[in-house]
Amino acid sequence: MSSWISVSAWRKWWSPTNKVVHHLRLKGAIADARGPNLSLRSLEKALAAAFDKSKNQRLAAVAISINSPGGSPVQSSLIYGRIRALADENEVPVFTFAEDVAASGGFWLLTAGDVGRVYADPASLVGSIGVVTGGFGMVGLIEKLGVERRLLHAGKSKARSDPFSPVKEEDQAKTKEILSDMHVLFESHVRASRGGKLAEERAEDIFSGDVWLGKEAKDLGLIDDLGTMRSVIRKEYGEEVEIKEVKAGPEVPWPFSTLTGSMGVVSTMGIGGFGSAGGREQQIDLRVGEVSASIPASAAGAVAEALEERAAEHALMARYRVW
């Protein structure tokens, strides 16, 4: 029995013509800090790869899914600027999609989508176009503890809003001034990026710092329509479109990204540093690449099983040392 393949099928396999869309998922707080945060530094390579047409001439668009409550306004602006610059340089359309939340700085990132290509789920929380800061006053606390505050500074404004000193009206006024100016910058950005889409008759609500579900966000002009990434992209480019994922961190490699939260390092003992028998619990020194961590010996079995299950996927080599 002979096997054969049609000329058209062979050509499709050898020289595919269907469109390719790169998908980038931006998830987490926006901050230039250690751990799985969003910053220009942590996303630079991923963004460049997402818009790189030199390796794939079939690249039709970049889709960016956003799930972020916000964070640093500077990093939000830098990431947005980089996305738009790459889109213009490579002439690649940009679709953005709000997942659970695209609020504050997360909404700033959502506006990186082309006008007409910004989407959200009906249950997504969208908006929060405002600025907030906060802290604690601990003057009464240190007085009760009998602690004397000693603060030296040069420059009358260097120690503004010190939490261990009584609040000053001039400090509050300065902080409010900064917040107000930053709010103006945020509003100006949204107006520029959303063009004439905004419902101007509800501008006071839009820029109040409130959030809305997808449908009302659409009515306000914060997004263009409701839809999921795959449904929208397939409708735009056909069922045969190839959606290729572009990894965007975290910088900390597995398994530490899941075991250690945002810090990327774990060093744990038994309770109080001792085991239940009163002696120090044995520790296991686990290394993956250049990253290492210590875990209790009692957790070794679970970690070893996890490593074995995912070793093929992540191509990891782990070494254990008991001490």
One Martini backbone bead per residue (centre of mass of N, CA, C, O) as a GRO file, in nm:
protein
  323
    1MET     BB    1   0.094   0.037   0.026
    2SER     BB    2   0.059   0.360  -0.062
    3SER     BB    3   0.180   0.685  -0.003
    4TRP     BB    4   0.036   1.023  -0.014
    5ILE     BB    5   0.065   1.371  -0.124
    6SER     BB    6  -0.042   1.656  -0.196
    7VAL     BB    7   0.067   1.937  -0.339
    8SER     BB    8  -0.084   2.141  -0.157
    9ALA     BB    9   0.001   2.011   0.113
   10TRP     BB   10   0.306   2.034   0.071
   11ARG     BB   11   0.316   2.342   0.039
   12LYS     BB   12   0.193   2.407   0.317
   13TRP     BB   13   0.421   2.271   0.477
   14TRP     BB   14   0.674   2.408   0.340
   15SER     BB   15   0.488   2.692   0.269
   16PRO     BB   16   0.339   2.872   0.467
   17THR     BB   17   0.051   3.126   0.475
   18ASN     BB   18  -0.039   3.164   0.739
   19LYS     BB   19  -0.094   3.349   0.997
   20VAL     BB   20   0.084   3.534   1.258
   21VAL     BB   21   0.050   3.553   1.623
   22HIS     BB   22   0.173   3.719   1.890
   23HIS     BB   23   0.175   3.622   2.241
   24LEU     BB   24   0.147   3.835   2.532
   25ARG     BB   25   0.185   3.805   2.891
   26LEU     BB   26   0.076   4.045   3.140
   27LYS     BB   27   0.167   3.978   3.485
   28GLY     BB   28   0.122   4.201   3.745
   29ALA     BB   29   0.308   4.411   3.888
   30ILE     BB   30   0.443   4.745   3.854
   31ALA     BB   31   0.800   4.698   3.874
   32ASP     BB   32   1.148   4.762   3.953
   33ALA     BB   33   1.189   4.442   4.065
   34ARG     BB   34   1.205   4.171   4.215
   35GLY     BB   35   1.064   3.937   4.036
   36PRO     BB   36   0.728   3.904   3.896
   37ASN     BB   37   0.753   4.182   3.740
   38LEU     BB   38   0.674   4.481   3.566
   39SER     BB   39   0.919   4.589   3.324
   40LEU     BB   40   1.129   4.698   3.095
   41ARG     BB   41   1.365   4.515   3.173
   42SER     BB   42   1.193   4.237   3.180
   43LEU     BB   43   1.056   4.298   2.868
   44GLU     BB   44   1.250   4.366   2.636
   45LYS     BB   45   1.294   4.088   2.493
   46ALA     BB   46   0.998   4.007   2.451
   47LEU     BB   47   0.914   4.248   2.278
   48ALA     BB   48   1.119   4.211   2.053
   49ALA     BB   49   1.019   3.924   1.974
   50ALA     BB   50   0.719   3.992   1.910
   51PHE     BB   51   0.817   4.215   1.666
   52ASP     BB   52   0.982   4.009   1.497
   53LYS     BB   53   1.005   3.980   1.135
   54SER     BB   54   1.277   3.841   1.047
   55LYS     BB   55   1.173   3.534   1.139
   56ASN     BB   56   0.861   3.628   1.040
   57GLN     BB   57   0.675   3.726   0.765
   58ARG     BB   58   0.379   3.628   0.888
   59LEU     BB   59   0.347   3.860   1.072
   60ALA     BB   60   0.040   4.032   1.171
   61ALA     BB   61   0.052   4.036   1.499
   62VAL     BB   62   0.000   4.163   1.838
   63ALA     BB   63  -0.086   4.006   2.147
   64ILE     BB   64  -0.204   4.149   2.466
   65SER     BB   65  -0.223   4.029   2.789
   66ILE     BB   66  -0.385   4.175   3.083
   67ASN     BB   67  -0.287   4.136   3.448
   68SER     BB   68  -0.326   4.438   3.629
   69PRO     BB   69  -0.329   4.677   3.909
   70GLY     BB   70  -0.044   4.803   3.884
   71GLY     BB   71   0.186   5.093   3.970
   72SER     BB   72   0.426   5.222   3.811
   73PRO     BB   73   0.417   5.499   3.610
   74VAL     BB   74   0.689   5.478   3.467
   75GLN     BB   75   0.677   5.181   3.369
   76SER     BB   76   0.415   5.212   3.216
   77SER     BB   77   0.527   5.419   3.012
   78LEU     BB   78   0.770   5.254   2.905
   79ILE     BB   79   0.615   5.011   2.799
   80TYR     BB   80   0.425   5.159   2.615
   81GLY     BB   81   0.644   5.298   2.442
   82ARG     BB   82   0.773   5.034   2.337
   83ILE     BB   83   0.532   4.917   2.194
   84ARG     BB   84   0.479   5.155   1.998
   85ALA     BB   85   0.758   5.163   1.866
   86LEU     BB   86   0.755   4.871   1.753
   87ALA     BB   87   0.498   4.897   1.588
   88ASP     BB   88   0.603   5.125   1.402
   89GLU     BB   89   0.871   5.002   1.299
   90ASN     BB   90   0.711   4.715   1.200
   91GLU     BB   91   0.415   4.736   1.120
   92VAL     BB   92   0.234   4.632   1.380
   93PRO     BB   93  -0.033   4.526   1.512
   94VAL     BB   94  -0.231   4.595   1.822
   95PHE     BB   95  -0.358   4.383   2.072
   96THR     BB   96  -0.573   4.416   2.360
   97PHE     BB   97  -0.631   4.232   2.684
   98ALA     BB   98  -0.844   4.198   2.939
   99GLU     BB   99  -0.871   4.031   3.219
  100ASP     BB  100  -0.931   4.059   3.532
  101VAL     BB  101  -0.720   4.318   3.529
  102ALA     BB  102  -0.708   4.683   3.420
  103ALA     BB  103  -0.547   4.890   3.637
  104SER     BB  104  -0.420   5.171   3.605
  105GLY     BB  105  -0.132   5.070   3.489
  106GLY     BB  106  -0.286   4.844   3.340
  107PHE     BB  107  -0.443   5.044   3.160
  108TRP     BB  108  -0.205   5.177   3.030
  109LEU     BB  109  -0.130   4.915   2.876
  110LEU     BB  110  -0.400   4.874   2.725
  111THR     BB  111  -0.356   5.144   2.543
  112ALA     BB  112  -0.144   5.007   2.338
  113GLY     BB  113  -0.362   4.960   2.168
  114ASP     BB  114  -0.525   4.998   1.907
  115VAL     BB  115  -0.761   5.166   1.779
  116GLY     BB  116  -1.008   4.903   1.783
  117ARG     BB  117  -0.802   4.685   1.975
  118VAL     BB  118  -0.967   4.693   2.257
  119TYR     BB  119  -1.017   4.450   2.519
  120ALA     BB  120  -1.272   4.260   2.712
  121ASP     BB  121  -1.420   4.115   2.959
  122PRO     BB  122  -1.718   4.130   3.116
  123ALA     BB  123  -1.547   4.073   3.409
  124SER     BB  124  -1.365   4.295   3.386
  125LEU     BB  125  -1.141   4.525   3.535
  126VAL     BB  126  -1.166   4.877   3.450
  127GLY     BB  127  -0.927   5.147   3.512
  128SER     BB  128  -0.826   5.355   3.754
  129ILE     BB  129  -0.794   5.684   3.699
  130GLY     BB  130  -0.545   5.730   3.928
  131VAL     BB  131  -0.398   5.845   4.247
  132VAL     BB  132  -0.197   5.688   4.511
  133THR     BB  133  -0.121   5.724   4.865
  134GLY     BB  134   0.053   5.585   5.162
  135GLY     BB  135   0.049   5.530   5.529
  136PHE     BB  136   0.209   5.573   5.855
  137GLY     BB  137   0.163   5.684   6.187
  138MET     BB  138   0.425   5.654   6.467
  139VAL     BB  139   0.432   5.849   6.711
  140GLY     BB  140   0.269   5.703   6.938
  141LEU     BB  141   0.431   5.439   6.939
  142ILE     BB  142   0.717   5.546   7.024
  143GLU     BB  143   0.618   5.668   7.287
  144LYS     BB  144   0.523   5.400   7.422
  145LEU     BB  145   0.824   5.273   7.381
  146GLY     BB  146   1.046   5.500   7.437
  147VAL     BB  147   1.118   5.642   7.161
  148GLU     BB  148   1.365   5.842   7.010
  149ARG     BB  149   1.369   6.081   6.766
  150ARG     BB  150   1.647   6.105   6.523
  151LEU     BB  151   1.674   6.384   6.291
  152LEU     BB  152   1.885   6.451   6.013
  153HIS     BB  153   1.910   6.743   5.787
  154ALA     BB  154   1.956   6.873   5.454
  155GLY     BB  155   1.706   7.042   5.387
  156LYS     BB  156   1.381   7.121   5.452
  157SER     BB  157   1.252   6.872   5.251
  158LYS     BB  158   1.394   6.589   5.307
  159ALA     BB  159   1.169   6.500   5.558
  160ARG     BB  160   0.914   6.432   5.431
  161SER     BB  161   0.676   6.238   5.570
  162ASP     BB  162   0.758   6.134   5.839
  163PRO     BB  163   0.632   5.868   6.033
  164PHE     BB  164   0.789   5.978   6.318
  165SER     BB  165   0.641   6.247   6.259
  166PRO     BB  166   0.457   6.498   6.258
  167VAL     BB  167   0.226   6.623   6.073
  168LYS     BB  168   0.231   6.840   5.785
  169GLU     BB  169   0.073   7.058   5.585
  170GLU     BB  170   0.298   7.100   5.372
  171ASP     BB  171   0.330   6.800   5.306
  172GLN     BB  172   0.043   6.743   5.212
  173ALA     BB  173   0.040   6.956   4.987
  174LYS     BB  174   0.270   6.835   4.819
  175THR     BB  175   0.148   6.558   4.770
  176LYS     BB  176  -0.112   6.661   4.631
  177GLU     BB  177   0.035   6.795   4.398
  178ILE     BB  178   0.163   6.544   4.278
  179LEU     BB  179  -0.098   6.381   4.236
  180SER     BB  180  -0.234   6.586   4.050
  181ASP     BB  181  -0.019   6.594   3.826
  182MET     BB  182  -0.032   6.287   3.767
  183HIS     BB  183  -0.329   6.282   3.687
  184VAL     BB  184  -0.295   6.461   3.440
  185LEU     BB  185  -0.109   6.271   3.289
  186PHE     BB  186  -0.305   6.034   3.275
  187GLU     BB  187  -0.534   6.179   3.128
  188SER     BB  188  -0.370   6.262   2.879
  189HIS     BB  189  -0.303   5.977   2.788
  190VAL     BB  190  -0.590   5.870   2.747
  191ARG     BB  191  -0.679   6.083   2.540
  192ALA     BB  192  -0.457   6.016   2.331
  193SER     BB  193  -0.508   5.694   2.305
  194ARG     BB  194  -0.845   5.714   2.270
  195GLY     BB  195  -0.932   5.963   2.156
  196GLY     BB  196  -1.279   5.974   2.048
  197LYS     BB  197  -1.399   5.736   2.244
  198LEU     BB  198  -1.484   5.902   2.468
  199ALA     BB  199  -1.725   5.987   2.714
  200GLU     BB  200  -1.741   6.314   2.781
  201GLU     BB  201  -2.005   6.328   2.962
  202ARG     BB  202  -1.815   6.118   3.167
  203ALA     BB  203  -1.536   6.232   3.264
  204GLU     BB  204  -1.561   6.242   3.573
  205ASP     BB  205  -1.585   5.934   3.601
  206ILE     BB  206  -1.339   5.831   3.443
  207PHE     BB  207  -1.134   6.030   3.638
  208SER     BB  208  -1.200   5.914   3.949
  209GLY     BB  209  -1.080   5.598   3.993
  210ASP     BB  210  -1.268   5.406   3.884
  211VAL     BB  211  -1.440   5.097   3.815
  212TRP     BB  212  -1.521   4.855   3.546
  213LEU     BB  213  -1.689   4.666   3.359
  214GLY     BB  214  -1.680   4.585   3.038
  215LYS     BB  215  -1.942   4.719   2.930
  216GLU     BB  216  -1.896   5.003   3.058
  217ALA     BB  217  -1.618   5.047   2.938
  218LYS     BB  218  -1.731   5.063   2.654
  219ASP     BB  219  -1.932   5.301   2.696
  220LEU     BB  220  -1.681   5.495   2.786
  221GLY     BB  221  -1.421   5.414   2.588
  222LEU     BB  222  -1.190   5.225   2.713
  223ILE     BB  223  -1.303   5.027   2.507
  224ASP     BB  224  -1.416   4.858   2.208
  225ASP     BB  225  -1.461   4.552   2.317
  226LEU     BB  226  -1.575   4.228   2.345
  227GLY     BB  227  -1.326   3.968   2.415
  228THR     BB  228  -1.115   3.723   2.319
  229MET     BB  229  -0.826   3.650   2.192
  230ARG     BB  230  -0.896   3.405   2.005
  231SER     BB  231  -1.161   3.507   1.881
  232VAL     BB  232  -1.051   3.770   1.758
  233ILE     BB  233  -0.813   3.659   1.589
  234ARG     BB  234  -0.982   3.456   1.418
  235LYS     BB  235  -1.172   3.668   1.298
  236GLU     BB  236  -0.940   3.840   1.163
  237TYR     BB  237  -0.738   3.572   1.043
  238GLY     BB  238  -0.860   3.306   1.096
  239GLU     BB  239  -0.858   2.967   1.179
  240GLU     BB  240  -0.541   2.929   1.070
  241VAL     BB  241  -0.411   3.079   1.276
  242GLU     BB  242  -0.106   3.148   1.444
  243ILE     BB  243  -0.050   3.116   1.794
  244LYS     BB  244   0.232   3.259   1.956
  245GLU     BB  245   0.419   3.230   2.229
  246VAL     BB  246   0.561   3.480   2.451
  247LYS     BB  247   0.783   3.506   2.685
  248ALA     BB  248   0.741   3.696   3.022
  249GLY     BB  249   0.859   3.532   3.231
  250PRO     BB  250   1.010   3.499   3.492
  251GLU     BB  251   1.336   3.540   3.599
  252VAL     BB  252   1.277   3.317   3.784
  253PRO     BB  253   1.327   2.997   3.793
  254TRP     BB  254   1.229   2.696   3.785
  255PRO     BB  255   1.087   2.641   4.103
  256PHE     BB  256   1.116   2.931   4.248
  257SER     BB  257   0.869   3.087   4.131
  258THR     BB  258   0.668   2.889   4.309
  259LEU     BB  259   0.811   2.864   4.601
  260THR     BB  260   0.892   3.204   4.656
  261GLY     BB  261   0.766   3.405   4.494
  262SER     BB  262   0.914   3.726   4.458
  263MET     BB  263   1.221   3.666   4.565
  264GLY     BB  264   1.364   3.377   4.471
  265VAL     BB  265   1.414   3.291   4.782
  266VAL     BB  266   1.485   3.011   5.006
  267SER     BB  267   1.497   2.982   5.382
  268THR     BB  268   1.427   2.703   5.581
  269MET     BB  269   1.304   2.588   5.882
  270GLY     BB  270   1.201   2.495   6.141
  271ILE     BB  271   1.054   2.577   6.405
  272GLY     BB  272   1.273   2.813   6.502
  273GLY     BB  273   1.503   2.615   6.362
  274PHE     BB  274   1.356   2.350   6.464
  275GLY     BB  275   1.267   2.051   6.536
  276SER     BB  276   1.049   1.845   6.712
  277ALA     BB  277   1.307   1.712   6.878
  278GLY     BB  278   1.505   1.982   6.923
  279GLY     BB  279   1.649   1.966   6.662
  280ARG     BB  280   1.794   2.025   6.376
  281GLU     BB  281   1.682   2.037   6.073
  282GLN     BB  282   1.730   1.911   5.788
  283GLN     BB  283   1.889   2.023   5.495
  284ILE     BB  284   1.834   2.129   5.152
  285ASP     BB  285   2.040   2.178   4.873
  286LEU     BB  286   1.910   2.357   4.598
  287ARG     BB  287   1.993   2.341   4.246
  288VAL     BB  288   1.931   2.576   3.961
  289GLY     BB  289   2.182   2.644   3.823
  290GLU     BB  290   2.241   2.960   3.985
  291VAL     BB  291   2.015   2.864   4.174
  292SER     BB  292   1.942   2.866   4.530
  293ALA     BB  293   1.816   2.650   4.803
  294SER     BB  294   1.654   2.592   5.118
  295ILE     BB  295   1.511   2.293   5.256
  296PRO     BB  296   1.338   2.080   5.415
  297ALA     BB  297   1.362   1.743   5.440
  298SER     BB  298   1.045   1.692   5.450
  299ALA     BB  299   1.027   1.818   5.136
  300ALA     BB  300   1.190   1.638   4.936
  301GLY     BB  301   0.986   1.448   4.802
  302ALA     BB  302   0.807   1.663   4.663
  303VAL     BB  303   1.032   1.800   4.502
  304ALA     BB  304   1.136   1.554   4.347
  305GLU     BB  305   0.871   1.492   4.201
  306ALA     BB  306   0.847   1.763   4.057
  307LEU     BB  307   1.112   1.744   3.902
  308GLU     BB  308   1.052   1.478   3.748
  309GLU     BB  309   0.788   1.577   3.602
  310ARG     BB  310   0.956   1.857   3.479
  311ALA     BB  311   1.234   1.798   3.347
  312ALA     BB  312   1.165   1.776   3.046
  313GLU     BB  313   1.039   2.057   3.010
  314HIS     BB  314   1.299   2.221   3.160
  315ALA     BB  315   1.580   2.098   3.164
  316LEU     BB  316   1.674   1.997   3.454
  317MET     BB  317   1.929   2.023   3.715
  318ALA     BB  318   1.960   1.859   4.030
  319ARG     BB  319   2.102   1.921   4.359
  320TYR     BB  320   2.176   1.741   4.660
  321ARG     BB  321   2.229   1.847   5.012
  322VAL     BB  322   2.296   1.720   5.326
  323TRP     BB  323   2.323   1.896   5.671
   0.00000   0.00000   0.00000
